[in-house]
PDB file of C-alpha atoms in Angstrom:
ATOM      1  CA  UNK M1112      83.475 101.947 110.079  1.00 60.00           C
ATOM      2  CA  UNK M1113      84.337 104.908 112.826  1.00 83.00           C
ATOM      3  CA  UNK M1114      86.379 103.429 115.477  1.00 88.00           C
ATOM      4  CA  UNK M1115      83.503 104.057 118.151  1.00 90.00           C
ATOM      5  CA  UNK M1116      80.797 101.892 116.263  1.00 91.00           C
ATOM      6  CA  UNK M1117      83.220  99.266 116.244  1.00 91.00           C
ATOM      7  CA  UNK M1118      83.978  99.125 119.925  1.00 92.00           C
ATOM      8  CA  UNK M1119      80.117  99.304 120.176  1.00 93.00           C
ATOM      9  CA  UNK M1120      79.731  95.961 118.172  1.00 94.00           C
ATOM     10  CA  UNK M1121      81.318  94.603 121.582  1.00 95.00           C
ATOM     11  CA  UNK M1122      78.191  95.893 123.184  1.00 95.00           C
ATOM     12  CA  UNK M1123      76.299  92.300 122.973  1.00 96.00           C
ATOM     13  CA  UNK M1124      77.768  90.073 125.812  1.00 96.00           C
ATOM     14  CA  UNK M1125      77.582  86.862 123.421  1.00 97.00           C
ATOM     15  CA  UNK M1126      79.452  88.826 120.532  1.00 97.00           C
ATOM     16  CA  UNK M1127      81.563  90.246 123.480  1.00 97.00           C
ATOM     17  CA  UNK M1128      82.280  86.566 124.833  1.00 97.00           C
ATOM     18  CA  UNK M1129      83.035  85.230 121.164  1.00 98.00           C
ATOM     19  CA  UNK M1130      85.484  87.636 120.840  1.00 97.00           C
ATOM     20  CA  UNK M1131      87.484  87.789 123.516  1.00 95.00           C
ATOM     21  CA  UNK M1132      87.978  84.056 123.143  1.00 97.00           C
ATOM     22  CA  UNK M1133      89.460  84.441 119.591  1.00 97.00           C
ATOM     23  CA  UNK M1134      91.530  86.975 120.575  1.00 94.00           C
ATOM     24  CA  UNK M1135      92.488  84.483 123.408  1.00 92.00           C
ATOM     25  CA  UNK M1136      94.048  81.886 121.665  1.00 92.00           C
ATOM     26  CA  UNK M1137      96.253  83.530 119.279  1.00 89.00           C
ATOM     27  CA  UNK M1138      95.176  81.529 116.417  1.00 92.00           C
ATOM     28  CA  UNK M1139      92.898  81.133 113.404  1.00 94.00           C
ATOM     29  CA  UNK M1140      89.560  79.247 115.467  1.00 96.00           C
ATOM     30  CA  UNK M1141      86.291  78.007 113.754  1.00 96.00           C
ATOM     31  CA  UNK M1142      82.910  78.604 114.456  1.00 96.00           C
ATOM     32  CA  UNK M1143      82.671  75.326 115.975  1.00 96.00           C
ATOM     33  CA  UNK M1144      85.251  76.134 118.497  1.00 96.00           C
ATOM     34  CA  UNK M1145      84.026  79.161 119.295  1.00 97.00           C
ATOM     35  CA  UNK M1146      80.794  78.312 120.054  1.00 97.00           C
ATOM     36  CA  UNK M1147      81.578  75.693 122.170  1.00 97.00           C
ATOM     37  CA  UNK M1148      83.454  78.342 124.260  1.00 96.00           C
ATOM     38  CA  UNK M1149      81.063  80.698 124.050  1.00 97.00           C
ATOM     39  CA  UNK M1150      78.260  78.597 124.986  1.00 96.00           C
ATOM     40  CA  UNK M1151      76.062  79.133 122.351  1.00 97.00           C
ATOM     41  CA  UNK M1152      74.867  77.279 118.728  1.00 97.00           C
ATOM     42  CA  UNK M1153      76.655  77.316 115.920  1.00 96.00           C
ATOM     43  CA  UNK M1154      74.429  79.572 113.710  1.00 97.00           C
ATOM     44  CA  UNK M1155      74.741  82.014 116.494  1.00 97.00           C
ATOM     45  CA  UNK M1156      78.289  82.230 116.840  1.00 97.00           C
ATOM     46  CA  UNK M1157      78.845  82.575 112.838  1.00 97.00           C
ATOM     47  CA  UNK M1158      76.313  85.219 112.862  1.00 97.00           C
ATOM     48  CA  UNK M1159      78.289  86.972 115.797  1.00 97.00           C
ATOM     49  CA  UNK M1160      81.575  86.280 114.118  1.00 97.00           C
ATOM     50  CA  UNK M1161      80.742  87.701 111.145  1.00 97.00           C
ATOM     51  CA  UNK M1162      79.097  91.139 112.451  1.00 97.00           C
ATOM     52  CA  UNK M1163      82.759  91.342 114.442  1.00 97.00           C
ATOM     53  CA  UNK M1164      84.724  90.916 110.886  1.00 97.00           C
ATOM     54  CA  UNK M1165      82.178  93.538 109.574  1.00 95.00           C
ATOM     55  CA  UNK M1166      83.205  95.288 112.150  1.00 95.00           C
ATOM     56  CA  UNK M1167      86.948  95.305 111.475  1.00 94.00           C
ATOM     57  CA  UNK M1168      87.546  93.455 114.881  1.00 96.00           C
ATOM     58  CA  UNK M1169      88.239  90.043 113.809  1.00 97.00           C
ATOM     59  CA  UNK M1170      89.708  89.038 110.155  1.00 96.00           C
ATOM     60  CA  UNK M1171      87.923  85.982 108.805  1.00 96.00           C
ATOM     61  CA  UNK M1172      89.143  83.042 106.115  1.00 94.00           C
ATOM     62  CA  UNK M1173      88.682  79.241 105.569  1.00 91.00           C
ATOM     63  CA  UNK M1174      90.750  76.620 105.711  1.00 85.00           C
ATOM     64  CA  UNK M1175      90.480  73.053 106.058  1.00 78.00           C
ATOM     65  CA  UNK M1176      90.113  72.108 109.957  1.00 69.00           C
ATOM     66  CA  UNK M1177      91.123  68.531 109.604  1.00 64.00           C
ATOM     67  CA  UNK M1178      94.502  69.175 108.338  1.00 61.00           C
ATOM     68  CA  UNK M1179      94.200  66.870 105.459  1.00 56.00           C
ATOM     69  CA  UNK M1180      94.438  68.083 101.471  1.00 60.00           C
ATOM     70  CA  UNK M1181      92.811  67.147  97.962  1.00 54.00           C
ATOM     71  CA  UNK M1182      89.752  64.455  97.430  1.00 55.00           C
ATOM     72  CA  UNK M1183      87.749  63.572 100.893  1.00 53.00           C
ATOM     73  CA  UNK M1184      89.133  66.765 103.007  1.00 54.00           C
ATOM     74  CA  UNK M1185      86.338  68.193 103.427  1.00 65.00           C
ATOM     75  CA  UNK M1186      85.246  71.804 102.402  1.00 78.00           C
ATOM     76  CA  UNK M1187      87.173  74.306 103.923  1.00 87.00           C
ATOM     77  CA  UNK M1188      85.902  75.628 107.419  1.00 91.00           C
ATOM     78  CA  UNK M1189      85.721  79.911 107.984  1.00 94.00           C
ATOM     79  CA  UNK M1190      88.172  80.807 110.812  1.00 97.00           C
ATOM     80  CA  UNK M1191      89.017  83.860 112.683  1.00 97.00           C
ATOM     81  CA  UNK M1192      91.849  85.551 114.001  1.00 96.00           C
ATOM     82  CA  UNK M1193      92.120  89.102 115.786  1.00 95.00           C
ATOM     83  CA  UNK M1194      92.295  92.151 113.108  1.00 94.00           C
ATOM     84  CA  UNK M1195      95.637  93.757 112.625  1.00 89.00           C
ATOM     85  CA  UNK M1196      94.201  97.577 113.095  1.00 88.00           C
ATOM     86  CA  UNK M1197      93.886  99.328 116.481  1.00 88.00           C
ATOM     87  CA  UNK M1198      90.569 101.000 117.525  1.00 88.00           C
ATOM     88  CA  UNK M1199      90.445 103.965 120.156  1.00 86.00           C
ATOM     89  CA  UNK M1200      88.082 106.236 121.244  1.00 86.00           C
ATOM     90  CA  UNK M1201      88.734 109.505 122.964  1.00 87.00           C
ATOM     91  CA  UNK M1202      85.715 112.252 123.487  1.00 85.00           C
ATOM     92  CA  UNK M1203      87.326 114.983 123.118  1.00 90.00           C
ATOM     93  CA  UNK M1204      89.611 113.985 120.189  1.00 88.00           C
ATOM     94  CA  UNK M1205      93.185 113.726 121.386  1.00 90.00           C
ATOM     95  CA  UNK M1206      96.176 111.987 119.360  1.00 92.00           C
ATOM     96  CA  UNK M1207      98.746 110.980 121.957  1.00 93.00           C
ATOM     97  CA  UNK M1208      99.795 108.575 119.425  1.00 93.00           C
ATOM     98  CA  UNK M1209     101.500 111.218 117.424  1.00 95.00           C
ATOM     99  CA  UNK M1210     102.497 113.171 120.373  1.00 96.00           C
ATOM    100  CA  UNK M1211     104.347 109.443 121.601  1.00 97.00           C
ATOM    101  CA  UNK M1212     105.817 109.080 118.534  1.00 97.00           C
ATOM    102  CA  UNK M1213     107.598 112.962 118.184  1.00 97.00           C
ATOM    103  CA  UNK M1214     108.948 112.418 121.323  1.00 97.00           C
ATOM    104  CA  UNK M1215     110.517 108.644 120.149  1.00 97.00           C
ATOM    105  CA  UNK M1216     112.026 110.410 117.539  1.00 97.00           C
ATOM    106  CA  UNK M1217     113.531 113.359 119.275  1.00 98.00           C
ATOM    107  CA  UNK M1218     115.084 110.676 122.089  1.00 97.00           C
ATOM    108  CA  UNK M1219     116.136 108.383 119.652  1.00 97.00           C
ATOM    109  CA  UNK M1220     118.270 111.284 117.741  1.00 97.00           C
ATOM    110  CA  UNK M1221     118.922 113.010 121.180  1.00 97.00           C
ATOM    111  CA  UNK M1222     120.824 109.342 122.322  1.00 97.00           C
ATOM    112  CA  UNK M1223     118.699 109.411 125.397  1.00 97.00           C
ATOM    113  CA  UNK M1224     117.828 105.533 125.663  1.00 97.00           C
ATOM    114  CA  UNK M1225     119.341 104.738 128.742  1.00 97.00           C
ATOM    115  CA  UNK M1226     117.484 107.808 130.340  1.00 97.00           C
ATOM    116  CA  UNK M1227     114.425 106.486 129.099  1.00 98.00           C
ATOM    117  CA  UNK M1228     115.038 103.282 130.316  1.00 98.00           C
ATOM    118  CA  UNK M1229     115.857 104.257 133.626  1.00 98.00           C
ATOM    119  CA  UNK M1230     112.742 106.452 133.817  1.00 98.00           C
ATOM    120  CA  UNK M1231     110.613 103.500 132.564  1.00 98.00           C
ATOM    121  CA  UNK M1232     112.255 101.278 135.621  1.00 98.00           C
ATOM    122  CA  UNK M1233     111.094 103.856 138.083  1.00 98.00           C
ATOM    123  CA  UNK M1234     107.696 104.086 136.804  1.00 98.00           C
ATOM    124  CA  UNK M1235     107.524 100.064 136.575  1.00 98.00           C
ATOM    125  CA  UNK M1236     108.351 100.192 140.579  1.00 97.00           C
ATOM    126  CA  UNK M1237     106.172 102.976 141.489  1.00 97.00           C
ATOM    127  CA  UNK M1238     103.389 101.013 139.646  1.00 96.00           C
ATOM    128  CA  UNK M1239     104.384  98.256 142.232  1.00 95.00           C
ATOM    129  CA  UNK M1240     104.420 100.270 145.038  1.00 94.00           C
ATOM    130  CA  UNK M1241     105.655  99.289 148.417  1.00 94.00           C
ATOM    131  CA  UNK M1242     105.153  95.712 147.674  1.00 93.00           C
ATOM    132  CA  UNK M1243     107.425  93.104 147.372  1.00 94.00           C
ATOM    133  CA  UNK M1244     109.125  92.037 143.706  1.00 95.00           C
ATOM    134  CA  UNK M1245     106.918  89.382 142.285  1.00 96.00           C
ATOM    135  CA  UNK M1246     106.448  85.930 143.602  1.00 94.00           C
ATOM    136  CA  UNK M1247     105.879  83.276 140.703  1.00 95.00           C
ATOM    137  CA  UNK M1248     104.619  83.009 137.101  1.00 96.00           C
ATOM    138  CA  UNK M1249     101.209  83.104 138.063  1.00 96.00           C
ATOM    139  CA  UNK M1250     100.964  86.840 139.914  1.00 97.00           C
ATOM    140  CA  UNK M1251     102.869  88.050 136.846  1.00 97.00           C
ATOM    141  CA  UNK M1252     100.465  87.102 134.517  1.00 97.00           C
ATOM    142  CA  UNK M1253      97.649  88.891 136.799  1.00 97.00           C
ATOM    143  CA  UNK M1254     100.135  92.243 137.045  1.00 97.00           C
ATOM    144  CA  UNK M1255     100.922  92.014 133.393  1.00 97.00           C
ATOM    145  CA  UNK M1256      96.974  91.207 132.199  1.00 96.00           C
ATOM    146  CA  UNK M1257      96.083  94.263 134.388  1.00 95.00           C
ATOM    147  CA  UNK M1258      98.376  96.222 131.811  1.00 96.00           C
ATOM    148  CA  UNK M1259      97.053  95.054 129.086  1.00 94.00           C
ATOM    149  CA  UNK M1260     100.001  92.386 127.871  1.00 96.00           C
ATOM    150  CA  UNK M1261      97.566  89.504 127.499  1.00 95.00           C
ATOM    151  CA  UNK M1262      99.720  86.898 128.963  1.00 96.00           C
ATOM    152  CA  UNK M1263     100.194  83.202 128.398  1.00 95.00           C
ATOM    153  CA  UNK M1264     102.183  80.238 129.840  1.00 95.00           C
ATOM    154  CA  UNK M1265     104.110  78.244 127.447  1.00 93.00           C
ATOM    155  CA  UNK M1266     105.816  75.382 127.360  1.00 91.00           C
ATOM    156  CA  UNK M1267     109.575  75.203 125.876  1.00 85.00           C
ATOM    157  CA  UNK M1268     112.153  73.114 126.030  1.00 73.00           C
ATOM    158  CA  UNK M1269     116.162  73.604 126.759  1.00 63.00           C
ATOM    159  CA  UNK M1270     118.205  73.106 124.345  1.00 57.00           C
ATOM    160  CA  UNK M1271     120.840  70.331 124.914  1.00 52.00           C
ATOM    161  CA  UNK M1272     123.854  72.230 126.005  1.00 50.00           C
ATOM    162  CA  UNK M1273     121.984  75.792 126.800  1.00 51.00           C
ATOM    163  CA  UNK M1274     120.837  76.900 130.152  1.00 55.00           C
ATOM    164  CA  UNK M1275     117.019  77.480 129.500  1.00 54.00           C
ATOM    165  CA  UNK M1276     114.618  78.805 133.365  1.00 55.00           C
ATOM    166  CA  UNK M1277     115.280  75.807 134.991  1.00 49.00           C
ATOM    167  CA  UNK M1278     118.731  75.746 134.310  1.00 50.00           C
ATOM    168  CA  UNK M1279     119.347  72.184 132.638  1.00 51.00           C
ATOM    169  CA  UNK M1280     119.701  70.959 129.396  1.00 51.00           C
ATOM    170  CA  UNK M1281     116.989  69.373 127.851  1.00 52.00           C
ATOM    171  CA  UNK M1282     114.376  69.780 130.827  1.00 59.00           C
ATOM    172  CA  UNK M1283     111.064  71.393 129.824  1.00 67.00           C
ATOM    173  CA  UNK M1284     110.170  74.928 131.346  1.00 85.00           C
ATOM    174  CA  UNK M1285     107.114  77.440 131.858  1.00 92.00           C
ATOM    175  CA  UNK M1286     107.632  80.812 130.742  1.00 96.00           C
ATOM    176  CA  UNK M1287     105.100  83.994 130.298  1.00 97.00           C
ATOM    177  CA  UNK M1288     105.271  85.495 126.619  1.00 96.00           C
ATOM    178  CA  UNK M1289     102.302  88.356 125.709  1.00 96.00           C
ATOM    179  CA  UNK M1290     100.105  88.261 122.918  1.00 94.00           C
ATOM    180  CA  UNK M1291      99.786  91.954 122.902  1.00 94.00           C
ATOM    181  CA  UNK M1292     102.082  95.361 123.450  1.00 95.00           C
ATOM    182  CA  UNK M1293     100.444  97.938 124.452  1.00 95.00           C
ATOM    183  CA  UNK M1294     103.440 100.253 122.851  1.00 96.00           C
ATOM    184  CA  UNK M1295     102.745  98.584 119.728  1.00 94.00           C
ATOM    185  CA  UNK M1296     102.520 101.356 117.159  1.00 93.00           C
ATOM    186  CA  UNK M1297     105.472 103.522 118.527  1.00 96.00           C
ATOM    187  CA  UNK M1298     107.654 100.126 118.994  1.00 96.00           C
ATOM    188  CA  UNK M1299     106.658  98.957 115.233  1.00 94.00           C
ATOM    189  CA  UNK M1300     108.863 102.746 114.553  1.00 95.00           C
ATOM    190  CA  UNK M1301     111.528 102.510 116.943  1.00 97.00           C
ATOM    191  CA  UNK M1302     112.143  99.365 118.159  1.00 96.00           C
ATOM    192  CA  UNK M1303     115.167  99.539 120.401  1.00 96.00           C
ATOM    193  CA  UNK M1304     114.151 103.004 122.032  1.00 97.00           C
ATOM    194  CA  UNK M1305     110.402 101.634 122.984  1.00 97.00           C
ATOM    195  CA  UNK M1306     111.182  97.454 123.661  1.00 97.00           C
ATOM    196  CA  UNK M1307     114.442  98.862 125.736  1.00 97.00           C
ATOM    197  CA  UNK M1308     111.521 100.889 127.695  1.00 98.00           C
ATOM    198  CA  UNK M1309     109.413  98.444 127.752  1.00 98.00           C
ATOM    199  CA  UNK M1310     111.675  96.138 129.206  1.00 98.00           C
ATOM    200  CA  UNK M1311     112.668  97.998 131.769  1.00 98.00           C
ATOM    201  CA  UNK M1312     109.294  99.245 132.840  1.00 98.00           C
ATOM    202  CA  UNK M1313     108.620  95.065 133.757  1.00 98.00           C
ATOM    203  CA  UNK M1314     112.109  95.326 135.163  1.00 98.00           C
ATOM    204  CA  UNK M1315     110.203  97.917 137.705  1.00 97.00           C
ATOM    205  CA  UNK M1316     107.057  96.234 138.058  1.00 97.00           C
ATOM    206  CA  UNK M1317     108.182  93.101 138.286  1.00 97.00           C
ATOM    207  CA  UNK M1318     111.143  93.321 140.484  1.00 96.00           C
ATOM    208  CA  UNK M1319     115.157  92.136 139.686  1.00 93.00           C
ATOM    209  CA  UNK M1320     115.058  90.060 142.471  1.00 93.00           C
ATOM    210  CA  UNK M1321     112.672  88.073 143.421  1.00 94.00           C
ATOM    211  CA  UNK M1322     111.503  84.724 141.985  1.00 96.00           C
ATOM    212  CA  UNK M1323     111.399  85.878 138.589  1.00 97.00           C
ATOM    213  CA  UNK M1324     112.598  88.117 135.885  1.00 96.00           C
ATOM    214  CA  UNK M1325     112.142  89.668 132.388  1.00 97.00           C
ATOM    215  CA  UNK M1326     114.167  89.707 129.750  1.00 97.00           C
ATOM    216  CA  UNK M1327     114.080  90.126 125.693  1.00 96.00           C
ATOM    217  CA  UNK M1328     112.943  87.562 123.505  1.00 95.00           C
ATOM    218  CA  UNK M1329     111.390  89.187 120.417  1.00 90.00           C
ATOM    219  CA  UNK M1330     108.946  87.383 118.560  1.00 88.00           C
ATOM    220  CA  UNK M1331     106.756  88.709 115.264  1.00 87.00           C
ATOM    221  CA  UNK M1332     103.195  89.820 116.220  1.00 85.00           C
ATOM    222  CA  UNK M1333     103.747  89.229 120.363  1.00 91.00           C
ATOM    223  CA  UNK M1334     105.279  91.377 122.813  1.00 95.00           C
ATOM    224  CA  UNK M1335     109.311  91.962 122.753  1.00 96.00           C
ATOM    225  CA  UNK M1336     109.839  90.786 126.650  1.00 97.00           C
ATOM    226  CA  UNK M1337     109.668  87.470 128.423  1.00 97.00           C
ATOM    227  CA  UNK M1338     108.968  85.897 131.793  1.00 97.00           C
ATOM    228  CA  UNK M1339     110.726  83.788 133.444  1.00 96.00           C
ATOM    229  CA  UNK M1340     111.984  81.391 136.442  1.00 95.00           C
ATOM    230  CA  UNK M1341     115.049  83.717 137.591  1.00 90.00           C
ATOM    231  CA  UNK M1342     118.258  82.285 138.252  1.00 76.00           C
ATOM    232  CA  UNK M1343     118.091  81.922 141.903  1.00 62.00           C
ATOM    233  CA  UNK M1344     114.515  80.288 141.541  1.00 62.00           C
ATOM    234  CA  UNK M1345     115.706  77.581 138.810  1.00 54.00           C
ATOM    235  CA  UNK M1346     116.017  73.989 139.701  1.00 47.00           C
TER     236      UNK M1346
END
């Protein structure tokens, strides 16, 4: 299916609903979940669900929702997670993609990361503007939704001896991790040039020092950057 007939599945605001809350939790979720979330019945939502893996938007399987294996499991439920392929429209046809990922290439061979970084930094604080570096966790995740990271809050914990964002071993913490980069296809060719870039563009938007700060924390299928509590804001 042409990329533009798949973004226009999206159309529907139940379908639109239903997907966005898949692609929310960054996990495989059944039709009963979903529908519940959605607000809707259960044949409804599986019919939605289904027109969005036709679609190419969602990827569908089954598994067994109760966590439990061989005689009295149950049969196995369909679940959903958020398709691997990117879709973009542009009217005209452009392909900045291509032109993004010459121009990796030619700074990667040229050595010119710490340019790049340094030019990402300034963009990340003209983005910001004349306001002040960020003040918590929670106005991160609003700057960093508004550019398309799809933030979360998670929980961790410090390990005993380690100095985790709150600064003692063994205490739990909040920190921001993103389900989604938006560099994703250039970064997936050259990691150090683009996360480097992308780090220090949320360097720039964020701030270096105010309450908190990013750093890298790769992880597969999220982005390579993390927020956190900074130093001065740990307790």
């Amino acid at each position: 299916m042409k990329d533009i007939e798949a973004i226009a599945v999206l159309q529907d605001p139940v379908r639109r609903r239903l997907y966005e809350y898949v692609v929310a939790q960054g996990r495989e979720v059944g039709r009963n979940e979903a529908a519940e979330a959605a607000g809707v019945a259960r044949t409804l939502a599986a019919h939605h669900l289904d027109r969005l893996a036709e679609a190419g938007l969602l990827e569908s399987g089954s598994r067994r929702l109760t966590g439990r294996s061989g005689p009295g499991a149950g049969r196995p439920a369909k679940v959903y997670t958020r398709a691997r392929a990117e879709r973009a429209v542009s009217l005209p046809a452009r392909d900045y993609r291509t032109a993004a990922e010459l121009l990796a290439e030619a700074a990667e061979q040229a050595g010119l990361d710490a340019g790049l970084r340094e030019a990402a930094r300034r963009r990340g604080e003209s983005l910001r503007g004349p306001a002040a570096p960020c003040g918590g966790l929670e106005e991160a995740m609003e700057m960093l939704t508004a550019r398309g990271y799809e933030p979360h809050l998670e929980d961790v914990e410090v390990a005993e001896g380690a100095e985790g964002p709150r600064g003692a071993s063994g205490a739990a913490a909040r920190v921001v991790r993103m389900r989604n980069c938006p560099f994703h296809a250039v970064a997936e060719r050259f990691p150090p040039l683009v996360c480097g870039m992308n780090l220090a563009l949320l360097e720039g938007l964020l701030g270096t020092d105010g309450p908190v700060r990013a750093r890298m924390d790769a992880r597969p299928g999220e982005c390579c950057v993390v927020v956190e509590p900074s130093k001065n804001n740990r307790h």
